[in-house]
mmCIF file of C-alpha atoms and ligand atoms in Angstrom:
data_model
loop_
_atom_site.group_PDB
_atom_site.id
_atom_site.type_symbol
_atom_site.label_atom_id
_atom_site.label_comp_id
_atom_site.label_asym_id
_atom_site.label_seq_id
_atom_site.Cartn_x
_atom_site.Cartn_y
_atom_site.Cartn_z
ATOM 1 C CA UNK K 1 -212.184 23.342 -52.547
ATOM 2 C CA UNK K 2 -214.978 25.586 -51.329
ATOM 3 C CA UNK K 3 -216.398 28.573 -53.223
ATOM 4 C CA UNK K 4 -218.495 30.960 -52.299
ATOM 5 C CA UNK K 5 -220.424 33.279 -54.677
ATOM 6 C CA UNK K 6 -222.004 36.656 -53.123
ATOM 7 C CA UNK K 7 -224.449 37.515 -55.313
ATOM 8 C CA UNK K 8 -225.161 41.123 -53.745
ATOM 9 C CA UNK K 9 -228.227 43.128 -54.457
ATOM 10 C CA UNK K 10 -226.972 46.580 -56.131
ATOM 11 C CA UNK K 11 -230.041 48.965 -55.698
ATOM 12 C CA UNK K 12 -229.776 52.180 -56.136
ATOM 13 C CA UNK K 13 -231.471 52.943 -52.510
ATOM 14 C CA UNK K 14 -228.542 51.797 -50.973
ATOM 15 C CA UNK K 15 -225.059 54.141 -50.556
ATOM 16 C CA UNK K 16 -222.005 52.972 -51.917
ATOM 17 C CA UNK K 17 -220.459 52.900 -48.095
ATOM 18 C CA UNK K 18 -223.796 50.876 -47.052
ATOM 19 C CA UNK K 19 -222.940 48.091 -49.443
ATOM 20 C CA UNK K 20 -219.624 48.083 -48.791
ATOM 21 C CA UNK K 21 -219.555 47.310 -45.234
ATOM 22 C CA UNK K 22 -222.407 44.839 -46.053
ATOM 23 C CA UNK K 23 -220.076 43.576 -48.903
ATOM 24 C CA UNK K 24 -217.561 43.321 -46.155
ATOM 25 C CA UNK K 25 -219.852 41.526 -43.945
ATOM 26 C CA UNK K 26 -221.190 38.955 -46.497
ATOM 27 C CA UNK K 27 -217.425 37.867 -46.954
ATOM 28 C CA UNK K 28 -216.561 37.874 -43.308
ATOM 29 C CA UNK K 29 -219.525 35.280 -42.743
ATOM 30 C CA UNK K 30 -217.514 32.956 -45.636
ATOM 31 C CA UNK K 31 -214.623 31.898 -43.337
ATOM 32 C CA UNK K 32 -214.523 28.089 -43.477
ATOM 33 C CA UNK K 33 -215.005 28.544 -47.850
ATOM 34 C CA UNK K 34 -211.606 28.182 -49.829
ATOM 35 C CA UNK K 35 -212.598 30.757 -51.879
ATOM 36 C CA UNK K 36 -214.970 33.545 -51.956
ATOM 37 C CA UNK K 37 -216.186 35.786 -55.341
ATOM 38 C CA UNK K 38 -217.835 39.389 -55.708
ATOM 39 C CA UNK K 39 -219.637 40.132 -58.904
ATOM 40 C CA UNK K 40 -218.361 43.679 -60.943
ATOM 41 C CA UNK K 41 -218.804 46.895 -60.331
ATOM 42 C CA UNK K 42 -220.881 46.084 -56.906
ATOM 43 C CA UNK K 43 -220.159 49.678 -55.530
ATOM 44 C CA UNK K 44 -222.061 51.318 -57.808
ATOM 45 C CA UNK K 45 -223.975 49.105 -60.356
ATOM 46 C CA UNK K 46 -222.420 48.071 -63.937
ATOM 47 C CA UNK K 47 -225.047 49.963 -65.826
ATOM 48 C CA UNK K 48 -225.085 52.944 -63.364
ATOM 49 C CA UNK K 49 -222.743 54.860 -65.695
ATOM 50 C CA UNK K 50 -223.012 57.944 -64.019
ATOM 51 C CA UNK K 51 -222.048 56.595 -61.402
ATOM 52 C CA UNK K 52 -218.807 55.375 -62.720
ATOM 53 C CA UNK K 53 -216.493 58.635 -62.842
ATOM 54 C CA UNK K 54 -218.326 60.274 -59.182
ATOM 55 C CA UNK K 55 -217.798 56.614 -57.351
ATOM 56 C CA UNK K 56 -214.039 55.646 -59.152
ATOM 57 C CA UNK K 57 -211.316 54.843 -56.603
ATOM 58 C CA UNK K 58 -207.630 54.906 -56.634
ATOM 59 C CA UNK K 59 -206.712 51.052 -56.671
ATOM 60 C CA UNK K 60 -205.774 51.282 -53.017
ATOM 61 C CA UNK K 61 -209.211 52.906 -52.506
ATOM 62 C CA UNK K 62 -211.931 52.282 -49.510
ATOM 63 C CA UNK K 63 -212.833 49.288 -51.179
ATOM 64 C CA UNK K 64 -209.286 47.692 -51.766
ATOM 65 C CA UNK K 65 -208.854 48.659 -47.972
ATOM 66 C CA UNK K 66 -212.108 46.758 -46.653
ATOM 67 C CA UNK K 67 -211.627 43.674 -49.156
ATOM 68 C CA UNK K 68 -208.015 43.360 -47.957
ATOM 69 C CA UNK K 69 -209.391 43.319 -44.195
ATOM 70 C CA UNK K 70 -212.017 41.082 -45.184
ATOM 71 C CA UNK K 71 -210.344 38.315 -46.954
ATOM 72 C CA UNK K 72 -207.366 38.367 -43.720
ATOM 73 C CA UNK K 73 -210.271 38.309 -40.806
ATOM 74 C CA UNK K 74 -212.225 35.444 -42.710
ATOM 75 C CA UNK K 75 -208.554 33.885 -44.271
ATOM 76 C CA UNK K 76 -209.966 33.345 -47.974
ATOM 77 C CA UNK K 77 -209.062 33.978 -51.371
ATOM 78 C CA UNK K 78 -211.145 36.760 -52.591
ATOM 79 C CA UNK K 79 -211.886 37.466 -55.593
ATOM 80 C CA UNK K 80 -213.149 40.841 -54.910
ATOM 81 C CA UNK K 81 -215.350 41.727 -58.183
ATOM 82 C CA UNK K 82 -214.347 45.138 -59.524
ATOM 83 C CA UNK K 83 -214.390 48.735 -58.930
ATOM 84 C CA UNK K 84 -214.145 51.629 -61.264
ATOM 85 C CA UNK K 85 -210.519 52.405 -60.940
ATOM 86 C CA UNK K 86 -208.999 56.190 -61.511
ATOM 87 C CA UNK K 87 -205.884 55.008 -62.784
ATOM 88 C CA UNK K 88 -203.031 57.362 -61.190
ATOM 89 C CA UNK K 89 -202.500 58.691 -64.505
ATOM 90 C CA UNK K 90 -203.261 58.013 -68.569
ATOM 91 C CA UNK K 91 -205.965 60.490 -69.335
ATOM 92 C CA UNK K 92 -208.690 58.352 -71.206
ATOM 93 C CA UNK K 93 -211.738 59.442 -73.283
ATOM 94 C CA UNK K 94 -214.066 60.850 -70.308
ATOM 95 C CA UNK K 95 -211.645 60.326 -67.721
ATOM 96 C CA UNK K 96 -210.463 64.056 -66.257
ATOM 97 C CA UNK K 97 -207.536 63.426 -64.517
ATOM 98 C CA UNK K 98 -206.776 59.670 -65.109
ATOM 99 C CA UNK K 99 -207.788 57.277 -67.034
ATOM 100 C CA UNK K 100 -210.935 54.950 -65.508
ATOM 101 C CA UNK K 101 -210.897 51.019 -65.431
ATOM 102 C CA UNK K 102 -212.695 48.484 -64.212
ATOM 103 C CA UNK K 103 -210.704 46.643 -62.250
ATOM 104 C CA UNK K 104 -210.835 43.446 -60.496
ATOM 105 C CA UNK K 105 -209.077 42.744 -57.532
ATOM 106 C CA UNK K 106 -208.141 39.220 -55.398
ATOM 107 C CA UNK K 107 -206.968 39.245 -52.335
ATOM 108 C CA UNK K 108 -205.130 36.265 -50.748
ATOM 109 C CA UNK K 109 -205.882 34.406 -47.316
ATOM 110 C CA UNK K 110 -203.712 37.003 -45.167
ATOM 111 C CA UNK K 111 -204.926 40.332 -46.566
ATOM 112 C CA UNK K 112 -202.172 40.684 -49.836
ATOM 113 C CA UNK K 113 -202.508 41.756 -53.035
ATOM 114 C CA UNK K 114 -202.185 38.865 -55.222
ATOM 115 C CA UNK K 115 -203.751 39.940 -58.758
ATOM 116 C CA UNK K 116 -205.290 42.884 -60.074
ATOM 117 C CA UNK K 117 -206.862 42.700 -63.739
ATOM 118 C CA UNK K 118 -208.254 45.225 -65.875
ATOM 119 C CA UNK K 119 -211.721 44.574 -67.660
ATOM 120 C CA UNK K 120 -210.477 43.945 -71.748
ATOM 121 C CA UNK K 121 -213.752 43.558 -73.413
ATOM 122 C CA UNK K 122 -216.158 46.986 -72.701
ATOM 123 C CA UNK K 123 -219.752 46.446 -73.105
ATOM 124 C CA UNK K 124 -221.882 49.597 -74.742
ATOM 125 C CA UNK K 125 -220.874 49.573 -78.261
ATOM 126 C CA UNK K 126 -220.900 53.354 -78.736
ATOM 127 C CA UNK K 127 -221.663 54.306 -74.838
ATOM 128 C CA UNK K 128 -221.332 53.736 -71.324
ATOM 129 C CA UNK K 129 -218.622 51.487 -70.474
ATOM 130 C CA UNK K 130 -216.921 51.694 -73.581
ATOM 131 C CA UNK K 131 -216.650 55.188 -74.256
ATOM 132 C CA UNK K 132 -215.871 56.395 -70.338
ATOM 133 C CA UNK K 133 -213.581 53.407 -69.128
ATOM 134 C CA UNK K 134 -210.294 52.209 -70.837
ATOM 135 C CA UNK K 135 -209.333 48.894 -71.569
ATOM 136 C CA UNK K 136 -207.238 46.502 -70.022
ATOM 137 C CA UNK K 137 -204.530 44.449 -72.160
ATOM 138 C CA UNK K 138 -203.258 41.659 -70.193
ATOM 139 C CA UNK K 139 -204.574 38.420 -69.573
ATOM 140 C CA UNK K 140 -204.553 37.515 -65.748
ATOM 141 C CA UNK K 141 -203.897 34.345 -63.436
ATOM 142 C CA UNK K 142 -203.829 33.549 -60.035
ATOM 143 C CA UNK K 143 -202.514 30.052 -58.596
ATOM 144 C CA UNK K 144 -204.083 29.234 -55.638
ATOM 145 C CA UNK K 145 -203.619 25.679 -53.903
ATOM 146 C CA UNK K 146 -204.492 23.080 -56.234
ATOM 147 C CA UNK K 147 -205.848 25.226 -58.915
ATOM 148 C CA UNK K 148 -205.075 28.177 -61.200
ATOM 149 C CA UNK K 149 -207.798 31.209 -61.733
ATOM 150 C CA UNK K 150 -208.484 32.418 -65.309
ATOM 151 C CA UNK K 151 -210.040 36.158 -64.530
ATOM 152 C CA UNK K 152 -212.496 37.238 -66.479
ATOM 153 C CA UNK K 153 -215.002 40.164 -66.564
ATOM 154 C CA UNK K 154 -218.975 40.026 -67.631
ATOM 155 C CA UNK K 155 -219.378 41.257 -71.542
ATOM 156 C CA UNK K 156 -215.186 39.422 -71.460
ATOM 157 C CA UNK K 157 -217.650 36.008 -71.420
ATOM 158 C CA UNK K 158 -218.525 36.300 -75.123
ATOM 159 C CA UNK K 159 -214.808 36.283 -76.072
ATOM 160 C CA UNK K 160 -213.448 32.627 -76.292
ATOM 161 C CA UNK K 161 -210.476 33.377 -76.952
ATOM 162 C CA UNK K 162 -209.748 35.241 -74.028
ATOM 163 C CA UNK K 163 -210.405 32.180 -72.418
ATOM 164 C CA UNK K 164 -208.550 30.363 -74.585
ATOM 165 C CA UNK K 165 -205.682 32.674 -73.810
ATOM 166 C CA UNK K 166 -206.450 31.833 -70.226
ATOM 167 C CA UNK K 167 -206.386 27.789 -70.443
ATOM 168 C CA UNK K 168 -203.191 28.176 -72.444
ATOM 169 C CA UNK K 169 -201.805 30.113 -69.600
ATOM 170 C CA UNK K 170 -202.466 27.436 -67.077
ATOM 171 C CA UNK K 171 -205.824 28.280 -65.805
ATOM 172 C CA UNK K 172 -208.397 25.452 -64.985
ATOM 173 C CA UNK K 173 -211.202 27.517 -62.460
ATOM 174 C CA UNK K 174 -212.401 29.930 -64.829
ATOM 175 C CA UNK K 175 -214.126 33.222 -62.815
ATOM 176 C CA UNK K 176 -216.084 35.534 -64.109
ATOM 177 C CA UNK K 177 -217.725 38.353 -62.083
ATOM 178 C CA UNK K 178 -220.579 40.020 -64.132
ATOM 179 C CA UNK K 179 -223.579 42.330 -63.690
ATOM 180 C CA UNK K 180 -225.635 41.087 -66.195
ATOM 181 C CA UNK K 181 -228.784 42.217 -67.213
ATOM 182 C CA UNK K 182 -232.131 39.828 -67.110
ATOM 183 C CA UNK K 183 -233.077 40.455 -70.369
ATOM 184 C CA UNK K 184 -229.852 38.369 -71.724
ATOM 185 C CA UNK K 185 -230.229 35.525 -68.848
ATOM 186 C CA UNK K 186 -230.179 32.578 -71.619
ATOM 187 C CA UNK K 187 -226.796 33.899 -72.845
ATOM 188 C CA UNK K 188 -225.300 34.080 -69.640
ATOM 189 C CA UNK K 189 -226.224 30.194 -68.368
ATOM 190 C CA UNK K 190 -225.345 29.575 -72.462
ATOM 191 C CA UNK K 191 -222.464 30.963 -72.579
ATOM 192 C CA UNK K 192 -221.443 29.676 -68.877
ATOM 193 C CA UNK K 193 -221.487 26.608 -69.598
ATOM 194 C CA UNK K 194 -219.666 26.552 -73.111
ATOM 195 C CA UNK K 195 -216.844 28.119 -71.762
ATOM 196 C CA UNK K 196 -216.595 24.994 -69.300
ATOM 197 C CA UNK K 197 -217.073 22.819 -71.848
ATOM 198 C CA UNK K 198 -214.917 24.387 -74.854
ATOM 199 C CA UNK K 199 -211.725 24.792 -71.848
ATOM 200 C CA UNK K 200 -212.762 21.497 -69.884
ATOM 201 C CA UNK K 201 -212.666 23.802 -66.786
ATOM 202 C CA UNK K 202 -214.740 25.055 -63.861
ATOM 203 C CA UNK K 203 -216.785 28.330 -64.631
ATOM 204 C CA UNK K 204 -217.527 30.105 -61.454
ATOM 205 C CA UNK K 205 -219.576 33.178 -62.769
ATOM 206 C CA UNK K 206 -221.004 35.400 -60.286
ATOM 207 C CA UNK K 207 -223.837 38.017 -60.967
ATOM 208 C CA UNK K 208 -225.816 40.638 -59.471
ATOM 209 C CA UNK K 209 -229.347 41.157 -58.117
ATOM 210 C CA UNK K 210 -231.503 44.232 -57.813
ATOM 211 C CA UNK K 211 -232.186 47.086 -59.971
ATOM 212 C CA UNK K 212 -230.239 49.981 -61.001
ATOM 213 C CA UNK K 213 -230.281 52.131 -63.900
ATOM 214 C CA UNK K 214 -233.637 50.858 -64.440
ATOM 215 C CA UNK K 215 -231.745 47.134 -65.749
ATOM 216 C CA UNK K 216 -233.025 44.256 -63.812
ATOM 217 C CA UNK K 217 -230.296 42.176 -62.612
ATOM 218 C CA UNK K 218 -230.554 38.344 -63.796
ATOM 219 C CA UNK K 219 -228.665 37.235 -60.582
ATOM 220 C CA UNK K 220 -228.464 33.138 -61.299
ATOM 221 C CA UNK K 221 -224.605 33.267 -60.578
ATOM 222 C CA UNK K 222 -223.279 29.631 -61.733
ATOM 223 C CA UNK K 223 -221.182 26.831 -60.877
ATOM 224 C CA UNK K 224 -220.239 24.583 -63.733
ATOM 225 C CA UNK K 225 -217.793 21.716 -63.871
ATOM 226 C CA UNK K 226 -215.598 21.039 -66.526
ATOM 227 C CA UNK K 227 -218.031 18.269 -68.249
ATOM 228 C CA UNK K 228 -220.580 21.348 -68.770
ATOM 229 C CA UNK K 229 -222.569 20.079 -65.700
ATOM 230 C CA UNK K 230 -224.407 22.950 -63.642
ATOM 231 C CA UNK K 231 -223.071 22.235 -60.395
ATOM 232 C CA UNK K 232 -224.933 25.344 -58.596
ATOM 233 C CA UNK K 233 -227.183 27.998 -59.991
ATOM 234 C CA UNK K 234 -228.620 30.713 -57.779
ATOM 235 C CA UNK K 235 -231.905 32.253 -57.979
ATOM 236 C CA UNK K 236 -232.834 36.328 -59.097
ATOM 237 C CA UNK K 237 -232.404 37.837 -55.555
ATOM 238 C CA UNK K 238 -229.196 38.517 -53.043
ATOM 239 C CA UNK K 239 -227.781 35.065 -52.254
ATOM 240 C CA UNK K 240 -224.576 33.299 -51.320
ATOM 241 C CA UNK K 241 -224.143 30.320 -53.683
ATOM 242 C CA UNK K 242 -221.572 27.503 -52.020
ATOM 243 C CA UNK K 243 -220.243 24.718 -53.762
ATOM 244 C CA UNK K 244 -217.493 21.825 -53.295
ATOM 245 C CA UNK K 245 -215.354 21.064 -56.058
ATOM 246 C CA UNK K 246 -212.955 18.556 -56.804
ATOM 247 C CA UNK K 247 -210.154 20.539 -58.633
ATOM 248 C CA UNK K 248 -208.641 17.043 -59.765
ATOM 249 C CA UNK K 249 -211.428 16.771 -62.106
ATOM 250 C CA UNK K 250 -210.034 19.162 -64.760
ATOM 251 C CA UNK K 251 -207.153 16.890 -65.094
ATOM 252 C CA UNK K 252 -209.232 13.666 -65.332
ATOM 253 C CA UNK K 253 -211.627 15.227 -67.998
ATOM 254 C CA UNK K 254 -209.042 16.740 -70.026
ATOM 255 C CA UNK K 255 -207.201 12.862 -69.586
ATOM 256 C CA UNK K 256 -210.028 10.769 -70.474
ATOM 257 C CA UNK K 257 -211.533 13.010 -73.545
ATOM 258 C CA UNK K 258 -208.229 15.481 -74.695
ATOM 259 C CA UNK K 259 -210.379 17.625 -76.482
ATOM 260 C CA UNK K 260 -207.810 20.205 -75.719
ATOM 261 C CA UNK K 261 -204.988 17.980 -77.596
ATOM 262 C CA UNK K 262 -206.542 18.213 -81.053
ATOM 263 C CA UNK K 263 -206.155 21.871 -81.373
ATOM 264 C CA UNK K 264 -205.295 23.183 -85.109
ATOM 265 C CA UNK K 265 -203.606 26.616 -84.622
ATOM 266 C CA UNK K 266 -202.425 29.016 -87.221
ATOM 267 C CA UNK K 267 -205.507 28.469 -89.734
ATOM 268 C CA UNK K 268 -204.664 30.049 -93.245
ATOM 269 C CA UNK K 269 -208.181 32.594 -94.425
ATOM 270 C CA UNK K 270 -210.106 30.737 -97.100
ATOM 271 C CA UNK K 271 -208.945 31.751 -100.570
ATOM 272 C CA UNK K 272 -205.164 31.648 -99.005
ATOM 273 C CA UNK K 273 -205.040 28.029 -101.063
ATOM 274 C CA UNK K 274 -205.151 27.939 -105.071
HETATM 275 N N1 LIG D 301 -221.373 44.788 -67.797
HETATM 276 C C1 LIG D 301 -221.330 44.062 -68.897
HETATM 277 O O1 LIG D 301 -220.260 43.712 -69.373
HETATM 278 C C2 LIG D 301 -222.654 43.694 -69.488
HETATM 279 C C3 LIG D 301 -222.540 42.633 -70.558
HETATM 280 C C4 LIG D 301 -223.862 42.319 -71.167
HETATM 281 O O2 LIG D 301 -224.897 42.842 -70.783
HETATM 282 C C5 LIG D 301 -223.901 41.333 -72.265
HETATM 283 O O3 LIG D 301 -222.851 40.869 -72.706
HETATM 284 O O4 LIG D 301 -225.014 41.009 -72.711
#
């Protein structure tokens, strides 16, 4: 199987219609890849928070439109990163008319809809993302030929369980679209390549590059196998990172060291004992 990561540049000198046609372009040049992943929120920047409720789409938006064309005229899977979603209705905390989401989308090889998931995990704390979107509930996966997609979304990577939640639900290629900032690179290749290793699964985690909202992108999207090995890392700047992978090897690693096997669910709280 052949993946390709677009790690697009999100700048703020650029228009939201520039980088989507370039988006559109990027994935075009792809055909030949199995596969083919966006990072999130490439329309408008995942710190660009102002950006957020002026940019948000319906889910059959522009960008749905151009990543459906996109994924049919090159005839990949396409994980399409996310958008900020205006949800039809719902009324969330900042939201107006609808509630806001930041939703991913894939696309399969002839243009359909095959998954759409909704971010769970909003990074800010007390602001941006997590005071003006809403938050998903549902765990997604996709099957695609000869392996299952976990999806996953950036500050969603600190959360094993999620991906627990994923592996238990069949998943084995683990994707994660992210704009994450430089200043928390270690975390990100960290973090990367535990979830491989803790799910014996791929990890295809794809960042941004550029600036916006004054946050330097780390960029250094990742490939990791399900032994923890760093199959591809990209540099800071706008790249498309391409790797083979054997999606056999998740069953042969999880054969040959069931990690996975010795599970202990349903732990009782210290204390629970006398
Ligand atoms: N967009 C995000 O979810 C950012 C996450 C992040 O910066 C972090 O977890 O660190």
């Amino acid at each position: 199987m052949r993946a390709s990561l677009i790690q697009i540049a999100v700048d703020e000198g650029e228009s939201v219609d520039s980088r989507r046609r370039r988006a559109a372009g990027l994935v075009r040049e792809q055909a030949g890849s199995d596969l083919v992943v966006l990072p999130e929120l490439w329309t408008t920047g995942a710190f660009a928070y102002e950006e957020f409720g002026r940019e948000a789409e319906p889910l059959e938006g522009p960008t749905y439109e151009a990543m459906a064309k996109a994924a049919s005229e090159a005839g990949v899977w396409l994980h399409a990163g996310s958008i900020p979603e205006r949800a039809a209705s719902g009324g969330g905390p900042a939201a107006g008319d609808g509630s806001l989401y930041n939703t991913t989308l894939v696309f399969s090889p002839s243009g359909e809809l095959a998954a759409v998931y909704r971010k769970i995990h909003r990074f800010g704390f007390d602001k941006g993302e997590a005071v003006l979107m809403d938050a998903g509930r549902d765990l997604v996966t996709v099957r695609l030929p000869g392996t299952t997609l976990g999806v996953a979304t950036c500050y969603d990577l600190r959360f094993p369980e999620l991906f627990r939640g994923l592996v238990d639900a069949g998943a084995e290629t683990l994707v994660i679209s992210a704009g994450w900032p430089e200043r928390r690179r270690a975390h990100w290749t960290l973090l990367a390549q535990a979830r491989a290793v803790e799910n014996q699964a791929f990890v295809l985690a794809c960042g941004t590059a550029g600036t916006h909202a004054g946050v330097p992108q780390a960029g250094h999207s990742i490939v990791v196998d399900p032994w923890g090995e760093v199959l591809a890392e990209a540099g800071a700047g706008e790249e498309v990172l391409t790797v083979d992978l054997d999606p056999a090897k998740v069953a042969t690693t999880r054969d040959q060291f069931p990690a996975l096997k010795d599970r202990v669910l349903g732990l009782e709280p210290p204390g629970h004992r006398r």
